[in-house]
mmCIF file of C-alpha atoms and ligand atoms in Angstrom:
data_model
loop_
_atom_site.group_PDB
_atom_site.id
_atom_site.type_symbol
_atom_site.label_atom_id
_atom_site.label_comp_id
_atom_site.label_asym_id
_atom_site.label_seq_id
_atom_site.Cartn_x
_atom_site.Cartn_y
_atom_site.Cartn_z
ATOM 1 C CA UNK A 692 76.173 71.407 88.417
ATOM 2 C CA UNK A 693 78.521 68.288 88.513
ATOM 3 C CA UNK A 694 80.320 66.159 91.049
ATOM 4 C CA UNK A 695 83.536 67.708 90.208
ATOM 5 C CA UNK A 696 82.283 71.158 90.288
ATOM 6 C CA UNK A 697 83.480 71.748 94.064
ATOM 7 C CA UNK A 698 87.275 71.488 92.899
ATOM 8 C CA UNK A 699 87.176 74.102 90.403
ATOM 9 C CA UNK A 700 89.102 76.365 93.134
ATOM 10 C CA UNK A 701 91.666 73.663 93.834
ATOM 11 C CA UNK A 702 92.181 73.124 89.910
ATOM 12 C CA UNK A 703 92.731 76.730 89.098
ATOM 13 C CA UNK A 704 95.239 77.090 92.405
ATOM 14 C CA UNK A 705 97.151 73.932 90.935
ATOM 15 C CA UNK A 706 97.338 75.503 87.333
ATOM 16 C CA UNK A 707 98.771 78.752 88.140
ATOM 17 C CA UNK A 708 101.437 76.866 90.461
ATOM 18 C CA UNK A 709 102.180 74.336 87.541
ATOM 19 C CA UNK A 710 102.690 77.233 85.476
ATOM 20 C CA UNK A 711 105.622 78.304 87.774
ATOM 21 C CA UNK A 712 107.003 75.163 88.686
ATOM 22 C CA UNK A 713 105.886 72.325 86.701
ATOM 23 C CA UNK A 714 108.470 69.598 87.943
ATOM 24 C CA UNK A 715 107.014 69.596 91.270
ATOM 25 C CA UNK A 716 103.599 68.400 90.144
ATOM 26 C CA UNK A 717 105.326 65.599 88.332
ATOM 27 C CA UNK A 718 107.923 64.253 90.681
ATOM 28 C CA UNK A 719 108.500 60.608 89.484
ATOM 29 C CA UNK A 720 111.771 58.523 91.282
ATOM 30 C CA UNK A 721 112.347 57.274 88.036
ATOM 31 C CA UNK A 722 115.323 54.870 89.085
ATOM 32 C CA UNK A 723 116.172 54.546 92.795
ATOM 33 C CA UNK A 724 120.418 54.385 92.508
ATOM 34 C CA UNK A 725 120.923 54.136 96.344
ATOM 35 C CA UNK A 726 119.508 54.945 99.859
ATOM 36 C CA UNK A 727 120.398 58.576 99.166
ATOM 37 C CA UNK A 728 120.341 58.912 95.389
ATOM 38 C CA UNK A 729 117.928 58.946 92.746
ATOM 39 C CA UNK A 730 117.051 59.762 89.075
ATOM 40 C CA UNK A 731 114.243 62.646 89.121
ATOM 41 C CA UNK A 732 113.152 64.475 85.924
ATOM 42 C CA UNK A 733 116.124 62.473 84.060
ATOM 43 C CA UNK A 734 118.905 63.692 86.330
ATOM 44 C CA UNK A 735 120.852 62.104 88.999
ATOM 45 C CA UNK A 736 120.098 63.783 92.249
ATOM 46 C CA UNK A 737 121.145 63.376 95.838
ATOM 47 C CA UNK A 738 117.850 62.378 98.086
ATOM 48 C CA UNK A 739 117.520 64.924 100.975
ATOM 49 C CA UNK A 740 113.789 64.881 100.988
ATOM 50 C CA UNK A 741 112.753 61.185 102.505
ATOM 51 C CA UNK A 742 111.954 59.904 105.750
ATOM 52 C CA UNK A 743 114.611 57.205 105.333
ATOM 53 C CA UNK A 744 116.130 58.111 108.819
ATOM 54 C CA UNK A 745 118.364 55.505 108.858
ATOM 55 C CA UNK A 746 118.858 53.900 105.347
ATOM 56 C CA UNK A 747 117.089 50.625 106.034
ATOM 57 C CA UNK A 748 115.049 50.023 103.152
ATOM 58 C CA UNK A 749 117.978 48.906 101.101
ATOM 59 C CA UNK A 750 119.750 46.548 103.699
ATOM 60 C CA UNK A 751 120.168 43.116 102.676
ATOM 61 C CA UNK A 752 119.120 42.044 106.110
ATOM 62 C CA UNK A 753 115.320 43.648 105.605
ATOM 63 C CA UNK A 754 115.507 42.817 101.797
ATOM 64 C CA UNK A 755 116.363 39.007 102.678
ATOM 65 C CA UNK A 756 113.707 38.908 105.303
ATOM 66 C CA UNK A 757 110.920 40.431 102.838
ATOM 67 C CA UNK A 758 111.862 38.330 100.127
ATOM 68 C CA UNK A 759 111.427 34.819 102.392
ATOM 69 C CA UNK A 760 108.476 36.031 103.744
ATOM 70 C CA UNK A 761 106.927 36.395 100.339
ATOM 71 C CA UNK A 762 108.109 32.726 99.466
ATOM 72 C CA UNK A 763 106.961 31.601 102.679
ATOM 73 C CA UNK A 764 103.426 33.329 103.086
ATOM 74 C CA UNK A 765 102.753 34.867 99.599
ATOM 75 C CA UNK A 766 102.230 38.642 98.779
ATOM 76 C CA UNK A 767 99.536 39.714 100.189
ATOM 77 C CA UNK A 768 97.345 38.324 103.324
ATOM 78 C CA UNK A 769 93.436 39.008 101.755
ATOM 79 C CA UNK A 770 92.308 39.756 104.645
ATOM 80 C CA UNK A 771 91.394 42.477 107.884
ATOM 81 C CA UNK A 772 93.253 41.293 111.280
ATOM 82 C CA UNK A 773 89.759 40.403 112.299
ATOM 83 C CA UNK A 774 89.219 37.770 110.020
ATOM 84 C CA UNK A 775 92.131 35.712 108.033
ATOM 85 C CA UNK A 776 94.834 38.491 107.905
ATOM 86 C CA UNK A 777 96.479 37.685 111.388
ATOM 87 C CA UNK A 778 99.522 35.401 110.625
ATOM 88 C CA UNK A 779 101.809 34.440 113.013
ATOM 89 C CA UNK A 780 104.217 37.053 111.803
ATOM 90 C CA UNK A 781 102.070 39.768 112.776
ATOM 91 C CA UNK A 782 101.781 38.393 116.511
ATOM 92 C CA UNK A 783 105.426 37.921 116.884
ATOM 93 C CA UNK A 784 106.205 41.277 115.585
ATOM 94 C CA UNK A 785 103.660 42.840 118.327
ATOM 95 C CA UNK A 786 105.775 40.786 120.695
ATOM 96 C CA UNK A 787 108.788 42.358 119.656
ATOM 97 C CA UNK A 788 107.415 45.813 119.683
ATOM 98 C CA UNK A 789 106.165 45.595 123.243
ATOM 99 C CA UNK A 790 109.586 43.996 124.253
ATOM 100 C CA UNK A 791 111.268 46.604 122.651
ATOM 101 C CA UNK A 792 108.918 49.352 124.275
ATOM 102 C CA UNK A 793 108.885 47.610 127.720
ATOM 103 C CA UNK A 794 105.394 47.619 127.470
ATOM 104 C CA UNK A 795 102.824 44.851 128.109
ATOM 105 C CA UNK A 796 100.376 45.233 124.802
ATOM 106 C CA UNK A 797 101.087 46.305 121.233
ATOM 107 C CA UNK A 798 98.728 46.193 118.341
ATOM 108 C CA UNK A 799 100.229 46.489 114.658
ATOM 109 C CA UNK A 800 98.044 48.283 112.217
ATOM 110 C CA UNK A 801 98.039 48.735 108.327
ATOM 111 C CA UNK A 802 99.540 51.858 108.186
ATOM 112 C CA UNK A 803 100.750 54.427 110.571
ATOM 113 C CA UNK A 804 97.548 56.688 109.235
ATOM 114 C CA UNK A 805 94.950 54.142 110.061
ATOM 115 C CA UNK A 806 96.905 53.311 113.642
ATOM 116 C CA UNK A 807 95.929 57.029 114.735
ATOM 117 C CA UNK A 808 92.789 56.918 112.854
ATOM 118 C CA UNK A 809 91.918 53.647 114.925
ATOM 119 C CA UNK A 810 93.047 54.774 118.245
ATOM 120 C CA UNK A 811 91.534 58.281 118.214
ATOM 121 C CA UNK A 812 88.385 57.214 116.811
ATOM 122 C CA UNK A 813 87.977 54.453 119.076
ATOM 123 C CA UNK A 814 89.986 55.432 122.603
ATOM 124 C CA UNK A 815 87.748 58.560 122.831
ATOM 125 C CA UNK A 816 83.988 58.946 121.961
ATOM 126 C CA UNK A 817 81.660 62.243 122.111
ATOM 127 C CA UNK A 818 81.767 62.354 126.109
ATOM 128 C CA UNK A 819 85.305 62.842 126.030
ATOM 129 C CA UNK A 820 88.076 65.461 124.854
ATOM 130 C CA UNK A 821 91.066 65.390 122.774
ATOM 131 C CA UNK A 822 93.210 68.143 123.451
ATOM 132 C CA UNK A 823 95.968 68.515 120.540
ATOM 133 C CA UNK A 824 99.116 70.278 119.363
ATOM 134 C CA UNK A 825 97.997 72.489 116.505
ATOM 135 C CA UNK A 826 100.857 71.005 114.268
ATOM 136 C CA UNK A 827 99.749 67.078 114.624
ATOM 137 C CA UNK A 828 99.388 65.066 111.711
ATOM 138 C CA UNK A 829 96.510 65.000 109.551
ATOM 139 C CA UNK A 830 95.644 61.273 110.554
ATOM 140 C CA UNK A 831 95.231 62.278 114.387
ATOM 141 C CA UNK A 832 92.725 65.076 113.214
ATOM 142 C CA UNK A 833 90.768 62.429 110.882
ATOM 143 C CA UNK A 834 90.743 59.901 113.400
ATOM 144 C CA UNK A 835 88.969 62.428 116.210
ATOM 145 C CA UNK A 836 86.723 63.412 113.261
ATOM 146 C CA UNK A 837 85.899 59.812 112.937
ATOM 147 C CA UNK A 838 85.043 58.855 116.552
ATOM 148 C CA UNK A 839 83.381 62.366 116.749
ATOM 149 C CA UNK A 840 85.133 63.318 119.784
ATOM 150 C CA UNK A 841 85.347 67.196 120.827
ATOM 151 C CA UNK A 842 88.783 68.710 120.081
ATOM 152 C CA UNK A 843 90.460 71.621 121.130
ATOM 153 C CA UNK A 844 93.736 72.311 119.639
ATOM 154 C CA UNK A 845 96.582 74.179 121.741
ATOM 155 C CA UNK A 846 99.463 76.393 120.419
ATOM 156 C CA UNK A 847 102.368 74.234 118.936
ATOM 157 C CA UNK A 848 104.468 73.319 122.046
ATOM 158 C CA UNK A 849 102.987 76.044 124.140
ATOM 159 C CA UNK A 850 102.783 74.483 127.599
ATOM 160 C CA UNK A 851 100.837 77.417 129.011
ATOM 161 C CA UNK A 852 98.044 77.130 126.224
ATOM 162 C CA UNK A 853 97.758 73.675 126.995
ATOM 163 C CA UNK A 854 97.223 74.433 130.955
ATOM 164 C CA UNK A 855 94.888 77.272 130.172
ATOM 165 C CA UNK A 856 92.687 74.774 128.137
ATOM 166 C CA UNK A 857 93.102 71.648 130.701
ATOM 167 C CA UNK A 858 92.010 74.281 133.555
ATOM 168 C CA UNK A 859 88.855 75.080 131.372
ATOM 169 C CA UNK A 860 87.861 71.351 131.184
ATOM 170 C CA UNK A 861 88.494 70.761 134.901
ATOM 171 C CA UNK A 862 84.652 70.203 135.575
ATOM 172 C CA UNK A 863 83.928 67.990 132.615
ATOM 173 C CA UNK A 864 82.505 64.603 132.944
ATOM 174 C CA UNK A 865 84.436 62.869 130.325
ATOM 175 C CA UNK A 866 88.249 61.903 129.975
ATOM 176 C CA UNK A 867 90.748 64.182 128.695
ATOM 177 C CA UNK A 868 93.158 62.828 126.244
ATOM 178 C CA UNK A 869 96.322 64.964 125.302
ATOM 179 C CA UNK A 870 97.898 64.124 121.974
ATOM 180 C CA UNK A 871 101.253 65.211 120.453
ATOM 181 C CA UNK A 872 104.244 64.098 118.396
ATOM 182 C CA UNK A 873 107.297 63.358 119.190
ATOM 183 C CA UNK A 874 109.512 64.891 116.511
ATOM 184 C CA UNK A 875 107.158 67.072 114.398
ATOM 185 C CA UNK A 876 107.330 66.162 110.681
ATOM 186 C CA UNK A 877 107.483 69.766 109.231
ATOM 187 C CA UNK A 878 109.345 71.804 111.476
ATOM 188 C CA UNK A 879 111.407 69.067 113.224
ATOM 189 C CA UNK A 880 111.230 70.120 116.772
ATOM 190 C CA UNK A 881 110.706 67.854 119.625
ATOM 191 C CA UNK A 882 107.472 68.198 121.862
ATOM 192 C CA UNK A 883 108.057 69.854 125.800
ATOM 193 C CA UNK A 884 107.255 66.335 126.903
ATOM 194 C CA UNK A 885 108.443 66.503 130.481
ATOM 195 C CA UNK A 886 106.438 69.747 130.973
ATOM 196 C CA UNK A 887 103.676 67.860 129.057
ATOM 197 C CA UNK A 888 103.658 64.944 131.210
ATOM 198 C CA UNK A 889 103.668 67.151 134.477
ATOM 199 C CA UNK A 890 100.448 68.530 133.124
ATOM 200 C CA UNK A 891 99.001 65.459 132.433
ATOM 201 C CA UNK A 892 99.511 64.126 135.894
ATOM 202 C CA UNK A 893 98.588 67.242 137.433
ATOM 203 C CA UNK A 894 94.949 67.281 135.644
ATOM 204 C CA UNK A 895 94.398 63.310 135.565
ATOM 205 C CA UNK A 896 94.737 63.541 131.939
ATOM 206 C CA UNK A 897 95.902 60.504 129.315
ATOM 207 C CA UNK A 898 98.594 61.222 127.006
ATOM 208 C CA UNK A 899 99.295 59.848 123.676
ATOM 209 C CA UNK A 900 102.340 60.368 121.821
ATOM 210 C CA UNK A 901 103.014 59.776 118.122
ATOM 211 C CA UNK A 902 106.978 59.009 117.494
ATOM 212 C CA UNK A 903 106.528 58.185 114.232
ATOM 213 C CA UNK A 904 109.764 60.875 113.284
ATOM 214 C CA UNK A 905 111.269 59.637 116.360
ATOM 215 C CA UNK A 906 111.374 55.988 116.475
ATOM 216 C CA UNK A 907 115.095 54.844 115.747
ATOM 217 C CA UNK A 908 116.097 58.584 116.051
ATOM 218 C CA UNK A 909 115.981 59.860 119.575
ATOM 219 C CA UNK A 910 116.749 58.211 122.637
ATOM 220 C CA UNK A 911 119.524 56.138 123.616
ATOM 221 C CA UNK A 912 117.836 52.784 122.554
ATOM 222 C CA UNK A 913 116.037 54.500 119.919
ATOM 223 C CA UNK A 914 112.651 54.488 121.500
ATOM 224 C CA UNK A 915 111.876 57.825 120.721
ATOM 225 C CA UNK A 916 111.262 61.089 122.762
ATOM 226 C CA UNK A 917 109.337 59.535 125.749
ATOM 227 C CA UNK A 918 112.622 57.658 126.140
ATOM 228 C CA UNK A 919 114.905 60.744 125.616
ATOM 229 C CA UNK A 920 113.047 62.858 128.033
ATOM 230 C CA UNK A 921 112.835 60.105 130.598
ATOM 231 C CA UNK A 922 108.863 60.000 130.752
ATOM 232 C CA UNK A 923 108.361 56.868 128.953
ATOM 233 C CA UNK A 924 106.344 55.577 132.377
ATOM 234 C CA UNK A 925 104.171 58.513 132.178
ATOM 235 C CA UNK A 926 102.855 58.282 128.402
ATOM 236 C CA UNK A 927 99.987 56.102 128.534
ATOM 237 C CA UNK A 928 100.238 55.391 124.420
ATOM 238 C CA UNK A 929 102.565 55.385 122.188
ATOM 239 C CA UNK A 930 101.706 55.301 118.313
ATOM 240 C CA UNK A 931 104.223 54.777 115.450
ATOM 241 C CA UNK A 932 104.865 54.086 111.628
ATOM 242 C CA UNK A 933 107.068 51.358 109.967
ATOM 243 C CA UNK A 934 107.266 53.737 106.932
ATOM 244 C CA UNK A 935 110.246 55.957 108.364
ATOM 245 C CA UNK A 936 112.996 54.450 110.302
ATOM 246 C CA UNK A 937 111.809 51.063 109.739
ATOM 247 C CA UNK A 938 111.687 51.110 106.003
ATOM 248 C CA UNK A 939 108.528 49.495 105.563
ATOM 249 C CA UNK A 940 104.792 49.958 105.781
ATOM 250 C CA UNK A 941 102.492 49.830 108.569
ATOM 251 C CA UNK A 942 101.656 51.257 112.214
ATOM 252 C CA UNK A 943 101.462 50.320 115.792
ATOM 253 C CA UNK A 944 100.162 51.448 119.189
ATOM 254 C CA UNK A 945 101.872 50.351 122.140
ATOM 255 C CA UNK A 946 100.711 50.375 125.922
ATOM 256 C CA UNK A 947 101.183 49.446 129.230
ATOM 257 C CA UNK A 948 96.812 49.335 129.549
ATOM 258 C CA UNK A 949 96.560 45.750 128.967
ATOM 259 C CA UNK A 950 92.731 46.964 128.127
ATOM 260 C CA UNK A 951 94.303 48.222 124.378
ATOM 261 C CA UNK A 952 93.300 44.577 123.292
ATOM 262 C CA UNK A 953 89.767 45.679 123.219
ATOM 263 C CA UNK A 954 90.399 48.209 120.294
ATOM 264 C CA UNK A 955 90.905 45.179 118.198
ATOM 265 C CA UNK A 956 86.859 44.401 118.734
ATOM 266 C CA UNK A 957 85.734 48.178 118.457
ATOM 267 C CA UNK A 958 87.819 49.748 116.131
ATOM 268 C CA UNK A 959 86.725 50.118 112.206
ATOM 269 C CA UNK A 960 90.020 50.873 110.796
ATOM 270 C CA UNK A 961 91.192 47.907 112.394
ATOM 271 C CA UNK A 962 88.743 45.598 111.657
ATOM 272 C CA UNK A 963 87.636 46.883 108.213
ATOM 273 C CA UNK A 964 90.688 46.983 106.219
ATOM 274 C CA UNK A 965 93.320 44.064 105.019
ATOM 275 C CA UNK A 966 96.343 43.567 107.273
ATOM 276 C CA UNK A 967 99.950 44.557 106.541
ATOM 277 C CA UNK A 968 101.455 42.158 104.169
ATOM 278 C CA UNK A 969 103.765 39.466 105.268
ATOM 279 C CA UNK A 970 106.783 41.219 103.702
ATOM 280 C CA UNK A 971 106.278 44.469 105.400
ATOM 281 C CA UNK A 972 106.128 42.755 108.657
ATOM 282 C CA UNK A 973 109.142 40.817 108.247
ATOM 283 C CA UNK A 974 111.096 44.028 106.556
ATOM 284 C CA UNK A 975 109.968 46.180 109.584
ATOM 285 C CA UNK A 976 110.845 43.292 112.107
ATOM 286 C CA UNK A 977 114.524 43.017 110.538
ATOM 287 C CA UNK A 978 114.735 46.672 110.939
ATOM 288 C CA UNK A 979 113.881 46.805 114.315
ATOM 289 C CA UNK A 980 116.536 44.322 115.348
ATOM 290 C CA UNK A 981 119.118 46.479 113.341
ATOM 291 C CA UNK A 982 117.701 49.551 115.227
ATOM 292 C CA UNK A 983 118.493 47.470 118.456
ATOM 293 C CA UNK A 984 122.094 46.491 117.621
ATOM 294 C CA UNK A 985 123.542 49.296 115.602
ATOM 295 C CA UNK A 986 123.024 52.488 117.587
ATOM 296 C CA UNK A 987 125.660 54.063 115.689
ATOM 297 C CA UNK A 988 123.317 54.665 112.917
ATOM 298 C CA UNK A 989 121.445 57.022 115.499
ATOM 299 C CA UNK A 990 124.917 58.808 116.097
ATOM 300 C CA UNK A 991 125.456 59.349 112.137
ATOM 301 C CA UNK A 992 122.013 60.346 111.528
ATOM 302 C CA UNK A 993 122.621 63.046 114.185
ATOM 303 C CA UNK A 994 126.167 64.106 112.617
ATOM 304 C CA UNK A 995 124.616 64.542 109.497
ATOM 305 C CA UNK A 996 121.845 66.348 110.934
ATOM 306 C CA UNK A 997 123.919 68.732 112.880
ATOM 307 C CA UNK A 998 126.407 69.373 110.197
ATOM 308 C CA UNK A 999 123.860 70.490 107.462
ATOM 309 C CA UNK A 1000 121.586 72.603 110.223
ATOM 310 C CA UNK A 1001 124.649 74.412 110.948
ATOM 311 C CA UNK A 1002 125.699 75.012 107.602
ATOM 312 C CA UNK A 1003 122.228 76.055 106.422
ATOM 313 C CA UNK A 1004 122.109 78.416 109.669
ATOM 314 C CA UNK A 1005 125.522 79.857 109.080
ATOM 315 C CA UNK A 1006 124.656 80.868 105.205
ATOM 316 C CA UNK A 1007 121.602 82.832 106.799
ATOM 317 C CA UNK A 1008 118.710 80.483 105.942
ATOM 318 C CA UNK A 1009 115.814 80.474 108.348
ATOM 319 C CA UNK A 1010 115.878 76.915 109.206
ATOM 320 C CA UNK A 1011 113.986 75.392 112.350
ATOM 321 C CA UNK A 1012 113.905 75.776 115.895
ATOM 322 C CA UNK A 1013 116.561 72.886 116.623
ATOM 323 C CA UNK A 1014 119.128 71.019 114.876
ATOM 324 C CA UNK A 1015 117.099 67.807 113.798
ATOM 325 C CA UNK A 1016 117.119 65.157 110.773
ATOM 326 C CA UNK A 1017 114.077 67.178 109.589
ATOM 327 C CA UNK A 1018 115.445 70.625 108.436
ATOM 328 C CA UNK A 1019 112.744 73.333 107.529
ATOM 329 C CA UNK A 1020 113.776 75.972 105.244
ATOM 330 C CA UNK A 1021 111.379 78.797 105.764
ATOM 331 C CA UNK A 1022 110.772 81.051 102.457
ATOM 332 C CA UNK A 1023 108.375 83.889 102.989
ATOM 333 C CA UNK A 1024 106.777 83.706 99.314
ATOM 334 C CA UNK A 1025 105.909 80.782 97.363
ATOM 335 C CA UNK A 1026 107.559 82.258 94.344
ATOM 336 C CA UNK A 1027 110.813 82.194 96.254
ATOM 337 C CA UNK A 1028 109.998 78.699 97.207
ATOM 338 C CA UNK A 1029 109.983 77.369 93.636
ATOM 339 C CA UNK A 1030 112.808 79.114 92.685
ATOM 340 C CA UNK A 1031 115.153 77.818 95.534
ATOM 341 C CA UNK A 1032 113.385 74.117 95.050
ATOM 342 C CA UNK A 1033 114.310 74.083 91.274
ATOM 343 C CA UNK A 1034 117.711 75.196 91.554
ATOM 344 C CA UNK A 1035 118.202 72.757 93.928
ATOM 345 C CA UNK A 1036 117.035 70.222 91.747
ATOM 346 C CA UNK A 1037 119.360 71.664 88.757
ATOM 347 C CA UNK A 1038 122.137 71.337 91.117
ATOM 348 C CA UNK A 1039 121.283 67.879 91.525
ATOM 349 C CA UNK A 1040 119.458 68.069 94.933
ATOM 350 C CA UNK A 1041 115.811 66.952 95.788
ATOM 351 C CA UNK A 1042 114.067 68.275 98.747
ATOM 352 C CA UNK A 1043 110.508 67.951 99.920
ATOM 353 C CA UNK A 1044 108.222 71.421 99.112
ATOM 354 C CA UNK A 1045 105.148 71.957 101.581
ATOM 355 C CA UNK A 1046 103.048 74.980 100.603
ATOM 356 C CA UNK A 1047 100.287 76.415 102.660
ATOM 357 C CA UNK A 1048 98.087 75.616 103.811
ATOM 358 C CA UNK A 1049 99.945 72.214 104.783
ATOM 359 C CA UNK A 1050 102.481 74.375 106.432
ATOM 360 C CA UNK A 1051 102.249 75.289 110.175
ATOM 361 C CA UNK A 1052 102.491 79.040 109.925
ATOM 362 C CA UNK A 1053 101.385 79.678 106.384
ATOM 363 C CA UNK A 1054 104.812 80.463 104.850
ATOM 364 C CA UNK A 1055 106.255 77.913 102.270
ATOM 365 C CA UNK A 1056 108.842 75.361 103.493
ATOM 366 C CA UNK A 1057 111.698 73.610 101.932
ATOM 367 C CA UNK A 1058 111.835 70.426 104.081
ATOM 368 C CA UNK A 1059 115.224 68.733 103.955
ATOM 369 C CA UNK A 1060 115.412 65.161 105.741
ATOM 370 C CA UNK A 1061 118.736 63.449 106.418
ATOM 371 C CA UNK A 1062 119.583 59.686 106.628
ATOM 372 C CA UNK A 1063 122.599 57.893 108.256
ATOM 373 C CA UNK A 1064 123.289 57.041 104.756
ATOM 374 C CA UNK A 1065 124.252 59.927 103.901
ATOM 375 C CA UNK A 1066 128.215 60.465 103.430
ATOM 376 C CA UNK A 1067 129.902 63.635 104.302
ATOM 377 C CA UNK A 1068 130.411 64.651 100.918
ATOM 378 C CA UNK A 1069 126.751 64.257 100.270
ATOM 379 C CA UNK A 1070 125.788 66.682 103.006
ATOM 380 C CA UNK A 1071 128.342 68.947 101.967
ATOM 381 C CA UNK A 1072 127.096 68.945 98.494
ATOM 382 C CA UNK A 1073 123.564 69.408 99.858
ATOM 383 C CA UNK A 1074 124.563 72.571 101.496
ATOM 384 C CA UNK A 1075 126.537 73.670 98.453
ATOM 385 C CA UNK A 1076 123.719 73.462 96.336
ATOM 386 C CA UNK A 1077 122.033 75.519 98.900
ATOM 387 C CA UNK A 1078 124.920 77.991 98.816
ATOM 388 C CA UNK A 1079 124.375 78.049 94.784
ATOM 389 C CA UNK A 1080 120.635 79.034 94.824
ATOM 390 C CA UNK A 1081 120.716 81.459 97.734
ATOM 391 C CA UNK A 1082 119.227 85.200 96.743
ATOM 392 C CA UNK A 1083 122.023 87.901 96.775
ATOM 393 C CA UNK A 1084 121.691 89.779 100.194
HETATM 394 N N1 PMP B 1078 101.880 60.340 112.046
HETATM 395 C C1 PMP B 1078 102.964 61.231 111.747
HETATM 396 C C2 PMP B 1078 103.349 62.102 112.708
HETATM 397 C C3 PMP B 1078 103.086 61.315 110.289
HETATM 398 O O1 PMP B 1078 103.974 62.420 109.986
HETATM 399 C C4 PMP B 1078 102.864 60.262 109.466
HETATM 400 C C5 PMP B 1078 103.544 60.296 107.972
HETATM 401 N N2 PMP B 1078 103.671 61.415 107.371
HETATM 402 C C6 PMP B 1078 102.094 58.771 109.903
HETATM 403 C C7 PMP B 1078 101.271 59.216 111.132
HETATM 404 C C8 PMP B 1078 101.281 58.343 109.031
HETATM 405 O O2 PMP B 1078 102.355 57.250 109.002
HETATM 406 P P1 PMP B 1078 101.950 56.527 107.549
HETATM 407 O O3 PMP B 1078 102.986 56.714 106.572
HETATM 408 O O4 PMP B 1078 102.538 54.890 108.109
HETATM 409 O O5 PMP B 1078 100.539 56.360 107.136
#
């Protein structure tokens, strides 16, 4: 017996899959040529599988802000937010985020993962209950596990199922927190937020929305699904990440519950990890200012998303439930996903491949994600590459 024996099953599965599609296991971006192009596996490809929705990681304003911050404050903070790792730039960015979301209180965390880990492990405890959408991100599940809260999953985007579970909890002592995402990272669909808010009010629960994929993407001002659905006042907590539309690394939670401040003292993932680096904060701050001043980026992103969704749907691919910057293409068999994924790479297009058990319904997914930085010609090339690898009907 040895420490690594328990990984035998995983190793065997990887070996079998690697035999069929070795490139998938060795994806390295060898050279980043632009926001939408890179060299992968020795080939120049269009990137259609990043979360780079607005093309901001290579924007000069963000790069300059990050470089200036490094010159001024160094490459890392070497401490946690609770110790020496809170710089004035962290506080200023918390104020910026509060102002952007129109909320009283914001906490910046080191990553989006740690933001969810911190919030869900601390806000609710063993006496409380979390009702979460089955398709929620791993960081939400992990946060619940860390805090020991009772968790019930409801079927993805199924408001009736949520209500059934809320009814069952009615007589319980503790508080109830409903957790959903703005835009789901695998299927690219929105939560039915207005209906969920109605249930939250009816059953006196709290609501946390993870807007990781919808910040800068949804809403007239880019504040996410809560803004788009007109229910911001009813959402208690918004969690987000800097690692997608903001093109940096970090996370946050914003709220009108001023008591949120106490999380700083009570939350292990806030207290026991180094804070986000000055460069990451400065880049995210510059990116947020671009999101505020350039709504045309969102328009461009949606034009690209709608165009590709329509083209793939017309070709007969099993795309997600609604047009979205995240477009999943479902494959019934893993072998088919491998074949298409490899074929796309050979045709100069990189997309994500997501295999069960990480996929929502056990089918393999080819996950495309669009960017405002894609040109119309690139969107057309992505569509043509799918056309070239399509199975004959
Ligand atoms: N929430 C959701 C919905 C996500 O998709 C992700 C990242 N994929 C995270 C949180 C974690 O964000 P980060 O990458 O900043 O850790």
